[in-house]
Every structure is written in C-alpha cells, then in structure tokens.
Coordinates of C-alpha atoms in Angstrom, one line a residue:
M1226 CA 51.5 -13.3 -16.9
A1227 CA 47.1 -13.9 -16.5
D1228 CA 46.9 -9.9 -16.7
T1229 CA 48.6 -9.3 -20.6
G1230 CA 47.4 -13.1 -22.1
T1231 CA 51.5 -14.4 -21.7
Y1232 CA 52.3 -17.5 -21.6
A1233 CA 56.1 -17.5 -20.7
A1234 CA 58.2 -15.6 -19.7
D1235 CA 61.7 -16.4 -21.4
G1236 CA 63.8 -13.8 -22.3
E1237 CA 67.3 -12.9 -22.0
T1238 CA 69.3 -15.1 -19.9
G1239 CA 70.6 -13.8 -16.5
F1240 CA 67.7 -11.1 -16.0
S1241 CA 64.9 -10.5 -14.3
V1242 CA 61.6 -10.1 -15.8
P1243 CA 61.5 -6.7 -14.4
E1244 CA 65.2 -6.1 -15.5
R1245 CA 64.0 -6.9 -18.9
L1246 CA 60.5 -5.6 -19.3
W1247 CA 62.5 -1.7 -17.4
A1248 CA 66.4 -2.4 -18.0
R1249 CA 68.0 -4.0 -20.7
P1250 CA 67.3 -2.9 -24.2
S1251 CA 64.6 -5.1 -26.2
V1252 CA 63.8 -4.6 -30.1
E1253 CA 60.4 -6.6 -30.6
V1254 CA 58.4 -7.3 -34.1
A1255 CA 55.7 -5.3 -34.5
R1256 CA 54.6 -6.2 -37.7
L1257 CA 55.7 -8.5 -40.4
T1258 CA 53.9 -8.2 -43.5
A1259 CA 54.6 -9.9 -47.1
G1260 CA 53.1 -11.3 -50.6
R1261 CA 49.2 -9.6 -50.5
T1262 CA 47.1 -9.1 -47.7
D1263 CA 44.4 -8.8 -49.8
A1264 CA 44.5 -11.6 -51.5
P1265 CA 44.6 -15.8 -50.3
A1266 CA 47.7 -16.6 -49.3
L1267 CA 48.9 -18.6 -53.0
G1268 CA 52.1 -21.5 -53.1
L1269 CA 54.9 -18.4 -53.6
I1270 CA 57.5 -16.6 -52.0
P1271 CA 57.0 -13.0 -52.1
A1272 CA 59.0 -10.3 -52.9
E1273 CA 58.7 -8.0 -50.6
A1274 CA 58.5 -7.9 -47.4
S1275 CA 58.8 -5.9 -45.1
A1276 CA 58.6 -5.4 -41.1
D1277 CA 57.6 -2.6 -38.3
L1278 CA 60.1 -2.8 -35.4
L1279 CA 60.1 -1.5 -32.0
F1280 CA 63.0 -0.8 -30.2
R1281 CA 63.6 -0.2 -26.4
L1282 CA 66.7 2.1 -25.4
V1283 CA 68.5 2.2 -22.3
P1284 CA 70.9 4.8 -20.0
D1285 CA 74.0 4.6 -21.9
Q1286 CA 72.3 4.6 -25.2
R1287 CA 71.5 6.8 -28.5
A1288 CA 68.4 6.4 -30.9
D1289 CA 70.2 7.4 -34.1
R1290 CA 73.0 5.4 -32.6
V1291 CA 71.0 1.8 -32.9
A1292 CA 70.5 3.5 -36.1
E1293 CA 73.3 3.1 -37.7
Q1294 CA 74.7 0.3 -35.7
L1295 CA 71.1 -1.5 -36.7
H1296 CA 71.9 0.1 -40.1
A1297 CA 75.5 -1.6 -40.4
W1298 CA 74.2 -5.4 -39.1
L1299 CA 71.2 -5.7 -42.3
D1300 CA 73.9 -4.4 -44.5
E1301 CA 76.9 -7.5 -43.0
H1302 CA 73.4 -10.1 -43.1
R1303 CA 72.1 -8.9 -46.4
R1304 CA 72.2 -12.2 -49.0
P1305 CA 73.6 -11.1 -52.3
G1306 CA 70.7 -10.1 -55.1
F1307 CA 68.3 -9.2 -52.1
T1308 CA 68.3 -4.9 -50.5
Y1309 CA 66.1 -3.5 -48.6
A1310 CA 65.1 0.2 -47.3
L1311 CA 64.9 0.7 -43.7
E1312 CA 63.5 3.9 -42.4
V1313 CA 63.1 5.7 -39.1
S1314 CA 61.2 7.6 -37.3
S1315 CA 61.7 11.5 -37.0
T1316 CA 60.8 10.9 -33.8
I1317 CA 62.5 8.1 -31.6
S1318 CA 63.8 9.2 -28.3
D1319 CA 67.1 8.2 -26.4
P1320 CA 66.5 6.7 -23.3
Y1321 CA 66.0 8.5 -19.8
R1322 CA 66.1 7.7 -16.7
T1323 CA 64.5 10.4 -14.2
P1324 CA 68.0 10.7 -11.2
P1325 CA 67.4 8.4 -8.3
G1326 CA 68.4 11.0 -5.3
H1327 CA 66.2 13.6 -6.9
P1328 CA 65.1 15.2 -4.0
A1329 CA 60.8 15.5 -5.7
L1330 CA 60.5 11.7 -6.2
A1331 CA 60.9 12.3 -2.4
V1332 CA 58.4 14.9 -2.9
L1333 CA 56.4 12.6 -5.9
A1334 CA 56.8 9.4 -3.7
R1335 CA 55.2 11.1 0.3
A1336 CA 52.3 12.6 -3.3
V1337 CA 51.1 8.5 -4.8
S1338 CA 51.7 6.8 -0.7
H1339 CA 48.9 10.2 0.3
A1340 CA 46.6 9.2 -2.8
Y1341 CA 46.2 6.1 -2.4
G1342 CA 46.4 5.2 1.0
A1343 CA 49.9 2.9 0.8
P1344 CA 53.5 3.2 0.2
A1345 CA 54.4 4.1 -2.9
R1346 CA 57.4 1.4 -4.9
Y1347 CA 59.5 2.5 -8.4
I1348 CA 58.9 0.4 -11.2
G1349 CA 60.3 1.3 -14.7
N1350 CA 59.0 2.2 -16.9
G1351 CA 59.6 2.0 -21.8
G1352 CA 58.6 4.1 -24.0
A1353 CA 59.1 6.8 -26.4
A1354 CA 58.1 10.1 -24.7
P1355 CA 60.7 12.4 -25.7
A1356 CA 62.1 12.6 -22.2
A1357 CA 65.6 12.7 -22.3
Q1358 CA 65.6 16.3 -24.2
L1359 CA 63.2 17.9 -22.8
A1360 CA 65.4 17.1 -19.6
R1361 CA 67.9 18.6 -21.5
A1362 CA 66.3 21.7 -23.0
C1363 CA 64.8 22.3 -19.6
T1364 CA 67.9 21.0 -17.8
A1365 CA 65.1 20.1 -15.6
P1366 CA 64.5 16.4 -14.9
V1367 CA 61.4 14.8 -16.0
L1368 CA 59.2 13.0 -13.4
F1369 CA 57.0 9.9 -14.0
F1370 CA 54.4 8.7 -11.7
G1371 CA 51.6 6.7 -13.2
T1372 CA 47.7 6.0 -13.2
G1373 CA 47.0 2.9 -15.8
L1374 CA 46.4 0.2 -15.1
P1375 CA 48.0 -3.0 -16.7
G1376 CA 43.4 -4.0 -17.8
D1377 CA 44.0 -0.3 -19.6
R1378 CA 46.0 -2.0 -22.3
W1379 CA 47.2 1.1 -23.6
H1380 CA 48.4 1.1 -27.0
G1381 CA 45.6 -0.7 -28.7
P1382 CA 42.2 -0.7 -30.0
E1383 CA 40.4 -0.6 -26.7
E1384 CA 41.8 0.6 -24.9
R1385 CA 40.5 2.5 -21.7
A1386 CA 41.1 4.7 -18.7
E1387 CA 39.3 4.0 -15.3
I1388 CA 38.0 7.3 -14.0
R1389 CA 38.8 6.5 -10.6
A1390 CA 42.2 5.8 -11.3
L1391 CA 43.1 9.8 -13.4
D1392 CA 40.7 10.7 -10.1
L1393 CA 43.6 9.4 -7.4
G1394 CA 46.2 10.3 -10.6
V1395 CA 44.1 13.9 -10.4
R1396 CA 44.6 13.5 -6.2
T1397 CA 48.7 12.9 -6.6
L1398 CA 49.4 15.9 -9.1
T1399 CA 47.8 18.2 -7.2
R1400 CA 49.6 17.8 -3.4
F1401 CA 53.5 17.1 -5.6
L1402 CA 52.2 20.6 -6.5
E1403 CA 51.9 21.7 -3.4
Q1404 CA 54.4 19.9 -1.3
L1405 CA 57.1 20.9 -4.0
A1406 CA 57.1 24.2 -2.9
S1407 CA 58.3 23.6 0.2
A1408 CA 60.8 21.2 -0.8
P1409 CA 64.5 20.9 -0.3
G1410 CA 66.1 21.7 -3.2
P1411 CA 69.0 19.9 -5.4
P1412 CA 72.1 19.6 -4.3
P1413 CA 75.2 21.9 -5.7
K1414 CA 77.1 20.4 -8.4
R1415 CA 80.4 19.9 -8.3

C-alpha cells in the first residue's frame, strides 16, 4: 500500500487483496465530470454528467455480455425524466487466463528464474490486452511476464521504465526462446 499511496485495502468481503486484484471482477470510475469545468463552481445542479468506467473481467465473463448487463442495470435504475447514452469502447477484450498446466509456462518460469537469479512467482494481471482473441485466433496460449516495477506509474503522466528491468526482460525472453525449442509439447487434447 505504501508503494501505491493507498490508505486502505477495502473491497469485496471474503476475498484477499490478491484475489480481488487478480481473480474477481471489478468496476472503477476512472473519470467523472459534471457541470462546467472551465469556470468557477456554481450552486447549480448540472444538467449533464459523464463518467468513464473501467471493468476488469474474469474468466467465464464475456465483454459483450457485461455491456448488455450494464445497459440493463442502467435501464432498471434510471429515474423518470432522465436519459443516458452509453458508449462501449471498440477496444473491449474478453478476459484471459493462460492454461496453468501448459508446458511453455514451466519454460518461462525457468527463464525468469535464470535471468533474475531467484524463483519465478505466478501472479494474476488485469489489463485490456486482447489475449483471449489472440489465443483463439492462433489456437495457442498467450503467456505474459512482467518487466515493470510498482514505481513505474504505468499509464500515468509520469510513466517510466527502468533500464535494468528492461534488460532483465530481454534476458528472460532470450532464454525462453532458446529453451522453448527443446520443451515438450502440450498434452494431447481428448
């Protein structure tokens, strides 16, 4: 929490912080605007407001279905006399989880361990990468490994990348590709 400037780890009851970060669906209000933003605040109720929402989907959810559910929720909770317009981004992507028993994961774990000089650890990751669509199109798993650090401020105005972390990423990827050629294939499908 100190690394992120967070003061509390509130969230869905009954789930740990890692579970809430990596395995549970969530919605976040990324931006909320109402009234005139180019003038001093006035004691008026704004006629319009807008919000940008970010959804983290988990396996067994589909982006198009979540959009339908959001439309239905808004219709059900809309008060008389109010209207809304909902625009769903064209870049939505379905959730993806690399198959945990895939042999390439073991090769990647060994490559990470070799490059970093410490055992690799598996974590979940939220994001909007179209990994599910890519895996379906290629009929192959998509693997991820991180080269970023918590202090890199990803997607922020002061985003950065530490050269040492990028170098370790290159070493990991090089080792992974060298070792992948001799790795056993995936188990046959039944």
